[in-house]
Short mmCIF file of C-alpha atoms in Angstrom, two decimals:
data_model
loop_
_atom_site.label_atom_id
_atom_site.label_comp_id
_atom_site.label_asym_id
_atom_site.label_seq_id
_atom_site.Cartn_x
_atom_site.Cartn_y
_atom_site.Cartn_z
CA UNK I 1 0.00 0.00 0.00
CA UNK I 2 1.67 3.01 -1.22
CA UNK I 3 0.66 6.83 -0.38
CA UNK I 4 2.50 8.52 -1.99
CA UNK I 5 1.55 10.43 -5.32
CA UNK I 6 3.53 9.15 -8.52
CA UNK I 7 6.17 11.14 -9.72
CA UNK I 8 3.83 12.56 -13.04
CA UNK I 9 1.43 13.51 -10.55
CA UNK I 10 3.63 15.75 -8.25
CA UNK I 11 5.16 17.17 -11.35
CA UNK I 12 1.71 17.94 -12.44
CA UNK I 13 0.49 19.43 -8.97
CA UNK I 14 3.53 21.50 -8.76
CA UNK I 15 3.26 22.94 -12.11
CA UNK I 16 -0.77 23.96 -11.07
CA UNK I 17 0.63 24.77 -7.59
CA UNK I 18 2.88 27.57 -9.77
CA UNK I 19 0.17 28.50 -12.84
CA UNK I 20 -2.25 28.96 -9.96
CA UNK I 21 0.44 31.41 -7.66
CA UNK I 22 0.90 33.70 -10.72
CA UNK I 23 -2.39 33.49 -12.65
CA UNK I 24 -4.83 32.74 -10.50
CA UNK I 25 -4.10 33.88 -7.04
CA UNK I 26 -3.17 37.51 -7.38
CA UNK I 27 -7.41 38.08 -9.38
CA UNK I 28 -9.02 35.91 -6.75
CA UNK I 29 -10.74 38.73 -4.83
CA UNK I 30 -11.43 40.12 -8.60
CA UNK I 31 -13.43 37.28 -9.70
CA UNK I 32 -15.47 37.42 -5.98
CA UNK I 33 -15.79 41.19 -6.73
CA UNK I 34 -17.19 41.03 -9.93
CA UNK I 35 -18.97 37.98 -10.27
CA UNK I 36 -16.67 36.70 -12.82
CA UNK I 37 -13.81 34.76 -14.08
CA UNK I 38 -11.89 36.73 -16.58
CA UNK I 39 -12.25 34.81 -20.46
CA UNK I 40 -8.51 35.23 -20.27
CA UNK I 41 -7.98 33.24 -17.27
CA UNK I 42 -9.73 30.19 -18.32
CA UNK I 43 -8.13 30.65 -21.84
CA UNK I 44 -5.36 29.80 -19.36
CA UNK I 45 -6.39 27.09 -18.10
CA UNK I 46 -7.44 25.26 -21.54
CA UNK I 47 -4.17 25.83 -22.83
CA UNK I 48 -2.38 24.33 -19.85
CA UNK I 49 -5.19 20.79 -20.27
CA UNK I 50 -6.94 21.54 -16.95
CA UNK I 51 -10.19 21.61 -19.04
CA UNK I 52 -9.50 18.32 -20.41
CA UNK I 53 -7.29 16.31 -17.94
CA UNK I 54 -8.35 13.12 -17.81
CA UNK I 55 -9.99 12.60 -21.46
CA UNK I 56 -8.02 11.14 -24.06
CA UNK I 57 -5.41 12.92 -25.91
CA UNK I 58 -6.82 12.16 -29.60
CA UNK I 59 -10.26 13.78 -28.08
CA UNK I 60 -7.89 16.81 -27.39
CA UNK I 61 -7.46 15.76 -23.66
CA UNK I 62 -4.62 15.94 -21.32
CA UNK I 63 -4.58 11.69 -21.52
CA UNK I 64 -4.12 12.01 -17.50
CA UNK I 65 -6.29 9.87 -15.15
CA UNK I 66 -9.16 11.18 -13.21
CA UNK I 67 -6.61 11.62 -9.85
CA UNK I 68 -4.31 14.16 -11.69
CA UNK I 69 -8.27 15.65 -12.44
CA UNK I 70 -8.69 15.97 -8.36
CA UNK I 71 -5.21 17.58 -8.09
CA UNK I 72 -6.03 20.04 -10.63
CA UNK I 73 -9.42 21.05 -8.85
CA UNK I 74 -7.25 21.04 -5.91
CA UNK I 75 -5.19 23.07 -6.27
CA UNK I 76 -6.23 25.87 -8.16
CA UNK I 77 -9.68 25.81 -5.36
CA UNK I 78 -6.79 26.75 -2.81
CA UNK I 79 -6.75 30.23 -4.61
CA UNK I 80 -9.98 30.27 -6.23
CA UNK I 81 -13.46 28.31 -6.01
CA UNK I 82 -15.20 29.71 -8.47
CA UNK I 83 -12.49 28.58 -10.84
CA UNK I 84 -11.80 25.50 -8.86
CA UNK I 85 -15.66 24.43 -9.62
CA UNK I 86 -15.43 25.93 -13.30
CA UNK I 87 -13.04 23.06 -14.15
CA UNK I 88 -14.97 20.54 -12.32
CA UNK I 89 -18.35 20.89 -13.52
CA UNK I 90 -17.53 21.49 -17.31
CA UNK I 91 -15.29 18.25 -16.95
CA UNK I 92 -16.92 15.55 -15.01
CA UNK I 93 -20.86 16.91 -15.63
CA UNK I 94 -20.28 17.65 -19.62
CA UNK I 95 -16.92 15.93 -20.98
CA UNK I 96 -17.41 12.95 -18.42
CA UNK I 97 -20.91 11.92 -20.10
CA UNK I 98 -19.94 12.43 -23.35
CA UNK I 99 -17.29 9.96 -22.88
CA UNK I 100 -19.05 7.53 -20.78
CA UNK I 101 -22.40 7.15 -22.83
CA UNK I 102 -21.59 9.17 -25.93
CA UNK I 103 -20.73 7.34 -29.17
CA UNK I 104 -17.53 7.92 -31.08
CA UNK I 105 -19.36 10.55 -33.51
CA UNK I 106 -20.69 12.47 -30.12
CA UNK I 107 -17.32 12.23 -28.48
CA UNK I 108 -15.24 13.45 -31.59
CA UNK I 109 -18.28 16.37 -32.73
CA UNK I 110 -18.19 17.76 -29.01
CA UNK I 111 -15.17 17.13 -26.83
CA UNK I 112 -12.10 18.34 -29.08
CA UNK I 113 -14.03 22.21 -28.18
CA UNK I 114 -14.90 21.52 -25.01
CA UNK I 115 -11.37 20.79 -24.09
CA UNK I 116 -9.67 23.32 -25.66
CA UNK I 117 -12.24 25.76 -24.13
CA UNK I 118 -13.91 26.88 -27.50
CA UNK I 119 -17.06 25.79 -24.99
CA UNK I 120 -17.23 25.68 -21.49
CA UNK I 121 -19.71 22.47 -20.77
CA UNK I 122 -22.91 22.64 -17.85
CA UNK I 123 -24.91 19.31 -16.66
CA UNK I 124 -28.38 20.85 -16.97
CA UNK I 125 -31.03 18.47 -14.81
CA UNK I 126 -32.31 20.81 -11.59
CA UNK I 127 -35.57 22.21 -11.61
CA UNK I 128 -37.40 24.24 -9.62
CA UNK I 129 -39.75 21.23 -8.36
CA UNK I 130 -36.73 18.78 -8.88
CA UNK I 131 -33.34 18.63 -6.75
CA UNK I 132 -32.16 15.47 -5.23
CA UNK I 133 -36.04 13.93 -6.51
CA UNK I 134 -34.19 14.11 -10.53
CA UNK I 135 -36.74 11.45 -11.15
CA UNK I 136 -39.58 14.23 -10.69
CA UNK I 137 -38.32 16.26 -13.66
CA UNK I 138 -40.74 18.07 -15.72
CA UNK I 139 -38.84 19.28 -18.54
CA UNK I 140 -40.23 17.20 -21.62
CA UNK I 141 -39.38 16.34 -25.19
CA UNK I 142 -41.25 14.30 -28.13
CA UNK I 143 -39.87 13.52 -31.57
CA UNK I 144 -40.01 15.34 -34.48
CA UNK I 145 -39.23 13.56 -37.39
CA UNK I 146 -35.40 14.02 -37.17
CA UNK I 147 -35.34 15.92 -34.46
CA UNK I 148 -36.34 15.74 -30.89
CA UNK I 149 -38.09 18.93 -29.16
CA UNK I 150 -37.62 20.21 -25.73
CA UNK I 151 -39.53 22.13 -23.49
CA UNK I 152 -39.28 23.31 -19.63
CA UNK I 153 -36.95 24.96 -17.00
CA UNK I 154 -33.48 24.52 -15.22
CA UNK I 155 -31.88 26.16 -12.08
CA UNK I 156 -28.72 25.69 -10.52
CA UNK I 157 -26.50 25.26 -13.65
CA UNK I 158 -23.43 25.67 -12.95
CA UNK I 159 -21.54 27.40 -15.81
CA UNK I 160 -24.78 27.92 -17.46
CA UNK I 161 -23.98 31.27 -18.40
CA UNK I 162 -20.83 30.82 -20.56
CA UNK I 163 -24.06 29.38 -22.99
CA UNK I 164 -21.25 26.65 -24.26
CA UNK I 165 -22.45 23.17 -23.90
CA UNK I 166 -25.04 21.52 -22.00
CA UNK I 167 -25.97 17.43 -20.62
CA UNK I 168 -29.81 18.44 -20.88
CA UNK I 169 -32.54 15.79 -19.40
CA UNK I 170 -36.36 15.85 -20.38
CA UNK I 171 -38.89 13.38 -20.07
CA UNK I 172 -41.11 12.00 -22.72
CA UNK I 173 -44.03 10.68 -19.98
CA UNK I 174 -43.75 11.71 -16.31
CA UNK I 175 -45.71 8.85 -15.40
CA UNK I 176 -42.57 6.80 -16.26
CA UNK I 177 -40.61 8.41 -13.34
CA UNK I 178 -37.04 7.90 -14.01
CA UNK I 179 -37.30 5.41 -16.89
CA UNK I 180 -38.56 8.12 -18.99
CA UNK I 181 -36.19 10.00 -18.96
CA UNK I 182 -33.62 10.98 -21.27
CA UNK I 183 -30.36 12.85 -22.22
CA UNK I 184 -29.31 15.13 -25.06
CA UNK I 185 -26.78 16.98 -25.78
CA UNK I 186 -27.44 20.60 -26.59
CA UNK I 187 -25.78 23.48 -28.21
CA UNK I 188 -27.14 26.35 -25.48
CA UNK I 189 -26.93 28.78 -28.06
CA UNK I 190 -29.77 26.51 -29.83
CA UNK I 191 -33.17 29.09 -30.64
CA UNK I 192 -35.62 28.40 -27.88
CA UNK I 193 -32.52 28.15 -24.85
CA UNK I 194 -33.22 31.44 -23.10
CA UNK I 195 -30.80 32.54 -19.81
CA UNK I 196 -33.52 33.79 -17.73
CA UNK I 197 -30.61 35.12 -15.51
CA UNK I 198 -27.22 34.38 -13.39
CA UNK I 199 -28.04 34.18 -9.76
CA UNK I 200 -26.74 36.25 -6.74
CA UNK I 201 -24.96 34.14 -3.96
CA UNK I 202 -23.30 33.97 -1.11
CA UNK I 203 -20.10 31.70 -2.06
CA UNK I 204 -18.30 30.92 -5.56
CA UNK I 205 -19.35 34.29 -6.82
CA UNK I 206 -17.45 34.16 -10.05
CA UNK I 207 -19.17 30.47 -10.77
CA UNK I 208 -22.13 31.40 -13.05
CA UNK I 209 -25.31 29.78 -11.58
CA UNK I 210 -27.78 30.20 -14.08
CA UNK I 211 -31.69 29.90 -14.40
CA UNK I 212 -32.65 28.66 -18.21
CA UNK I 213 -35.85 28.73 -19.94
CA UNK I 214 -36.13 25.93 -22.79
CA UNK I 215 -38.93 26.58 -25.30
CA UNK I 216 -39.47 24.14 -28.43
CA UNK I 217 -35.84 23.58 -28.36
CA UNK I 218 -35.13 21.72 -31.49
CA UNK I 219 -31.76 19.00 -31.08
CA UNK I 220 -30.88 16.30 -33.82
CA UNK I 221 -31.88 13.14 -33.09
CA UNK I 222 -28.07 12.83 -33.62
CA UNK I 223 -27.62 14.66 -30.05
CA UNK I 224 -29.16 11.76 -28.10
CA UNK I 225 -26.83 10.55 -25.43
CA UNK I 226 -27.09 6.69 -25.04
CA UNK I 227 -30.39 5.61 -25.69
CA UNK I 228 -33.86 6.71 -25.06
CA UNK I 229 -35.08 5.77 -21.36
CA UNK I 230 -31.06 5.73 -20.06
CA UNK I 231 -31.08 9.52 -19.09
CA UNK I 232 -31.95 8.93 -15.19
CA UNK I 233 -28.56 6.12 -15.12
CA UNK I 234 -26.29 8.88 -16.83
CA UNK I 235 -27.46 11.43 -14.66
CA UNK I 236 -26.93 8.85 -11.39
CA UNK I 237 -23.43 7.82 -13.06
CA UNK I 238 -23.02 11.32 -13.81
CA UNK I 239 -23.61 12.63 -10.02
CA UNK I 240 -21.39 9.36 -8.92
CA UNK I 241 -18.32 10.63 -10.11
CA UNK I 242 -18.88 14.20 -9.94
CA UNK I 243 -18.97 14.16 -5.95
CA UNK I 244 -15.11 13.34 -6.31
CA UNK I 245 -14.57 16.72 -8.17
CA UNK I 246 -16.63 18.29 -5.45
CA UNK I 247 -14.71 16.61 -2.77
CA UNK I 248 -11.34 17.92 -4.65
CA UNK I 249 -13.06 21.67 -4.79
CA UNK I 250 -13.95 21.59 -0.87
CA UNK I 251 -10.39 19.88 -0.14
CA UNK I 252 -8.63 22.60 -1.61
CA UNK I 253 -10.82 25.52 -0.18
CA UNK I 254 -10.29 23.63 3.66
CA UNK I 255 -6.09 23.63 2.56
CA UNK I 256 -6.05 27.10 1.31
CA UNK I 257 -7.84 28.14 4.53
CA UNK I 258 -5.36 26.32 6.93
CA UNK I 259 -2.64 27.56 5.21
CA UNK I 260 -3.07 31.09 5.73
CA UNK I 261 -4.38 30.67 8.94
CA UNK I 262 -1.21 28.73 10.00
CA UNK I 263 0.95 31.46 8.21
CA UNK I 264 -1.07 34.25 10.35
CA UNK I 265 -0.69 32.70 13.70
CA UNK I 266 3.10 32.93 13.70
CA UNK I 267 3.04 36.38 12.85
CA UNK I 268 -0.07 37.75 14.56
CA UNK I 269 1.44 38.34 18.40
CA UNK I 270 -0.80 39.12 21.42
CA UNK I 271 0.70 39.73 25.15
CA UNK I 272 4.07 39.61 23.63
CA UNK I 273 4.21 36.28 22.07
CA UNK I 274 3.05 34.67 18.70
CA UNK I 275 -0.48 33.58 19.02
CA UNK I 276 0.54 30.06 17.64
CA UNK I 277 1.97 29.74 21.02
CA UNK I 278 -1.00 29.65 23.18
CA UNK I 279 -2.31 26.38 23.66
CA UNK I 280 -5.97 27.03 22.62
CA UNK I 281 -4.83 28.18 18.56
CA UNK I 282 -2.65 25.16 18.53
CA UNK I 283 -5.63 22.98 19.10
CA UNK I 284 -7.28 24.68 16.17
CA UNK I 285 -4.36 24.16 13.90
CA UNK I 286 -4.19 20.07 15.22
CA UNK I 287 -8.03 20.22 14.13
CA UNK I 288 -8.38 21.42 11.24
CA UNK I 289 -4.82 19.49 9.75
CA UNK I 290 -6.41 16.24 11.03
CA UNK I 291 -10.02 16.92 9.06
CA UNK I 292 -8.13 18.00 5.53
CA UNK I 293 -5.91 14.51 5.83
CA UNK I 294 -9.03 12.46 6.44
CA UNK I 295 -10.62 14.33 3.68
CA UNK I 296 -7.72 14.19 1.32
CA UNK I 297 -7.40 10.45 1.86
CA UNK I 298 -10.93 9.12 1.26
CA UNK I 299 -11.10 11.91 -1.89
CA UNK I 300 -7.63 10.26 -3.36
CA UNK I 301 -8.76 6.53 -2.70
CA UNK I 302 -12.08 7.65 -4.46
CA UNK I 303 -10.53 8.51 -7.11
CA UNK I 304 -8.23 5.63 -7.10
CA UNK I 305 -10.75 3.31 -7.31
CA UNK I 306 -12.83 5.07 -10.49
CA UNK I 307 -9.25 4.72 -12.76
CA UNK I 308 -9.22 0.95 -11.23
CA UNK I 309 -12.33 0.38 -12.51
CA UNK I 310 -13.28 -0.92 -9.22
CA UNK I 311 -16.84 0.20 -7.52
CA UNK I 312 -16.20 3.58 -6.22
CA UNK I 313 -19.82 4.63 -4.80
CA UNK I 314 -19.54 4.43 -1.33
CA UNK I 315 -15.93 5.65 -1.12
CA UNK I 316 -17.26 8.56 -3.92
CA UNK I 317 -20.44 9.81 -1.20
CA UNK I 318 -18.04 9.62 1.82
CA UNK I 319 -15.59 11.92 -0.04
CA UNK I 320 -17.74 14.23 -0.49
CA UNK I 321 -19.58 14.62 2.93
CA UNK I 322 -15.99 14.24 4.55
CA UNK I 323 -14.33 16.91 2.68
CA UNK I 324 -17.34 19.51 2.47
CA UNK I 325 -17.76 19.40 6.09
CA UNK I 326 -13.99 19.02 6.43
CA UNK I 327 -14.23 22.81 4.14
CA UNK I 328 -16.93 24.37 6.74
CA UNK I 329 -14.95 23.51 10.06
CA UNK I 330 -11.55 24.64 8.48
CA UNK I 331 -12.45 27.66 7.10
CA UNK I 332 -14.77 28.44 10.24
CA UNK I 333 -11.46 28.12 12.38
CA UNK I 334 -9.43 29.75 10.06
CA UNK I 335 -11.83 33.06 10.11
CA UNK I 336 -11.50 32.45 14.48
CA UNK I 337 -7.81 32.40 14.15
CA UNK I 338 -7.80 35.61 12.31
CA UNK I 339 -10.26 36.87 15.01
CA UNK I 340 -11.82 40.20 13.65
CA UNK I 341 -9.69 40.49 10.83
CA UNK I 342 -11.24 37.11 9.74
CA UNK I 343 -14.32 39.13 9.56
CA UNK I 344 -13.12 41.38 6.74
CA UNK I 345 -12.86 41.17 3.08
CA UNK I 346 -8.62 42.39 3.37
CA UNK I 347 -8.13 38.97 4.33
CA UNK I 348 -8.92 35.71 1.91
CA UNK I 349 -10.53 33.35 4.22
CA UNK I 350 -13.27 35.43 4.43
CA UNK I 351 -14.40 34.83 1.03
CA UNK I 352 -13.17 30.96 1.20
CA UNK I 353 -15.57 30.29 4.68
CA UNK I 354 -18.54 31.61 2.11
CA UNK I 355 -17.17 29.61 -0.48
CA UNK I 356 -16.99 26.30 1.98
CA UNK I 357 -20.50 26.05 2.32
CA UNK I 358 -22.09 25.26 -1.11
CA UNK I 359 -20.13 22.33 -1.54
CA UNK I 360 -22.11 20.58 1.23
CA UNK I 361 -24.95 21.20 -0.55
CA UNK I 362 -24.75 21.07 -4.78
CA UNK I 363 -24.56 17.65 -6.56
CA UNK I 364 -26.65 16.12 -3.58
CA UNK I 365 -26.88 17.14 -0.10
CA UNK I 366 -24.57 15.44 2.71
CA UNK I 367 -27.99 14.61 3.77
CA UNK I 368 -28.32 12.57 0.48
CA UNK I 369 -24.99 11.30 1.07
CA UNK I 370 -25.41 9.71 4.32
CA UNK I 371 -28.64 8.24 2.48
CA UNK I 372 -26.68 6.87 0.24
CA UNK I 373 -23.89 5.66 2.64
CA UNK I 374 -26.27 4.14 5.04
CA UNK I 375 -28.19 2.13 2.27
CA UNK I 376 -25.33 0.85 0.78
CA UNK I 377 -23.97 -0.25 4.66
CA UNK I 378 -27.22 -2.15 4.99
CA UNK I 379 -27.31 -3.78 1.45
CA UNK I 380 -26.18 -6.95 2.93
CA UNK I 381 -28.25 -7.02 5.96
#
């Protein structure tokens, strides 16, 4: 049993560790700001393969496997979330469908843009009736001759507003539930695809989380992903492996936190004496170290187990829910450390304790997780 990272994958999280110090780090409280991530920043990060890590290299991909994908997410959350979740939603929501379910026309029509960044790809199955219930969707579509037609809302879609690519589901018969469901994928520029707008939020500010309105959307019937009736297993799949990338973004939020909360308490001095000296901060520090390496290890084994091919489900839920909650407590102790300069926007964890909290919420609850935990801890009983 080795635990130690490969020598490719420290070269790769080094060279991040340094794109991320110079590019990414110095605009962070920018992007917060202004509710953006510069086009020239993720022009960036295409041209260095972090929108394409793990897909194969003929497909324009990095031809890296899906851990070097949580390193990436990593370490550029450290700095930024918004960018952090940027990379993680357009690759294992859009690009990891496509090349799960998608046939080899699909893959090679779609994925050579998305990884170079021409689009920026969005997973669009939340409604406003229809969270963690995805089998409740009322989004619908019927055939057209060549064509299939699609009509209803989304919320929640994460880099919805860049309008690139999107992993749409619809349902041809609600009565059906879940096995009437299906998945398309859609050009969001497509007549009919209207942003109805970008929401305001508390956390990830620069992450466009966008509201759609879908009206006699026309796609080819070429644009099916998979077959007819398969959309509800995609999206599950989907959601399966995207919880790593989620437990990557919260990892890295929970480090960058700690790390400038260790770097402050050796400066910071109160009655004449660092304030890393007193016994109650160095409890905080032993704390918050201990939840990050818990984190880090079931979010590395998760992934571990997805390139082995191996069942990853359980390990994939407990990442997340470990290393979202891991993100809250660290960046809640971080903000303590600081004391009241915690509480102001001159100082970055701040920003990252707002940033912590979504990911214990998007791509299923840690309330769903422990659902899912539990049932799967009771299979065999």
């Amino acid at each position: 049993m080795d635990f130690e990272l490969s020598q490719d994958h420290k070269v790769l999280r080094d060279s991040v560790r340094e794109f991320v110090e110079h590019e990414v780090k110095p605009i962070a409280r920018q992007i917060d700001e202004e509710h953006m991530i510069p086009d020239a920043l993720v022009a960036k990060m295409a041209d260095l393969g972090l929108l394409g890590s793990y897909l194969p290299e003929e497909l324009g991909g990095a031809g890296m496997d899906l851990l070097s994908y949580i390193l990436v997410v990593e370490e550029v959350s450290k700095a930024c979330a918004s960018s952090g979740v940027l990379i993680s939603a357009h690759t294992s929501l859009c690009c990891g469908p496509i090349l799960s379910f998608g046939n080899e026309e699909q893959q090679r029509r779609w994925l050579p843009d998305l990884t170079s960044g021409r689009s920026i790809g969005c997973f669009l199955l939340t409604e406003p009736d229809a969270g963690s219930d995805a089998g409740s969707i009322k989004t619908s579509y019927r055939r057209e001759g060549d064509d299939f037609v699609i009509t209803g809302s989304k919320i929640f879609i994460t880099n919805g507003g860049y309008r690139g690519t999107g992993i749409v589901f619809a349902t041809s018969d609600r009565s059906l539930k879940h096995k009437g469901i299906s998945a398309f994928i859609v050009d969001l520029t497509t007549p009919g695809v209207e942003v109805l707008r970008n929401e305001e939020k508390m956390g990830i500010r620069g992450s466009y989380t966008t509201a759609f309105a879908l009206d006699q959307v026309r796609v080819p019937a070429a644009n099916l992903l998979g077959r007819e009736g398969e959309g509800f297993k995609i999206a599950m799949d989907t959601l399966n492996g995207g919880r790593i990338g989620i437990a990557a973004q919260a990892l890295g939020i929970a480090e960058g936190a700690f790390e400038r909360a260790l770097a402050y308490s050796k400066v910071r001095k109160q009655f004449g004496a660092p304030i890393c000296d007193n016994q109650a901060i160095q409890f905080k520090l032993a704390d918050m170290h201990a939840r990050i390496e818990g984190a880090r290890l079931v979010t590395y084994r998760a992934a571990w187990l997805k390139d082995a091919g191996k069942n990853y489900t359980l390990d994939s839920a407990l990442s997340k829910m470990l290393a979202s909650e891991a993100a809250t407590f660290v960046t809640k102790e971080a903000i303590q450390i600081h004391g009241g300069y915690g509480f102001i926007c001159d100082y970055e964890v701040e920003r990252m304790y707002r940033d912590a909290k979504i990911t214990e919420i998007y791509e299923g609850t840690n309330e769903v997780q422990r659902v899912v935990i539990s049932k799967l801890l009771l299979a065999d009983r």
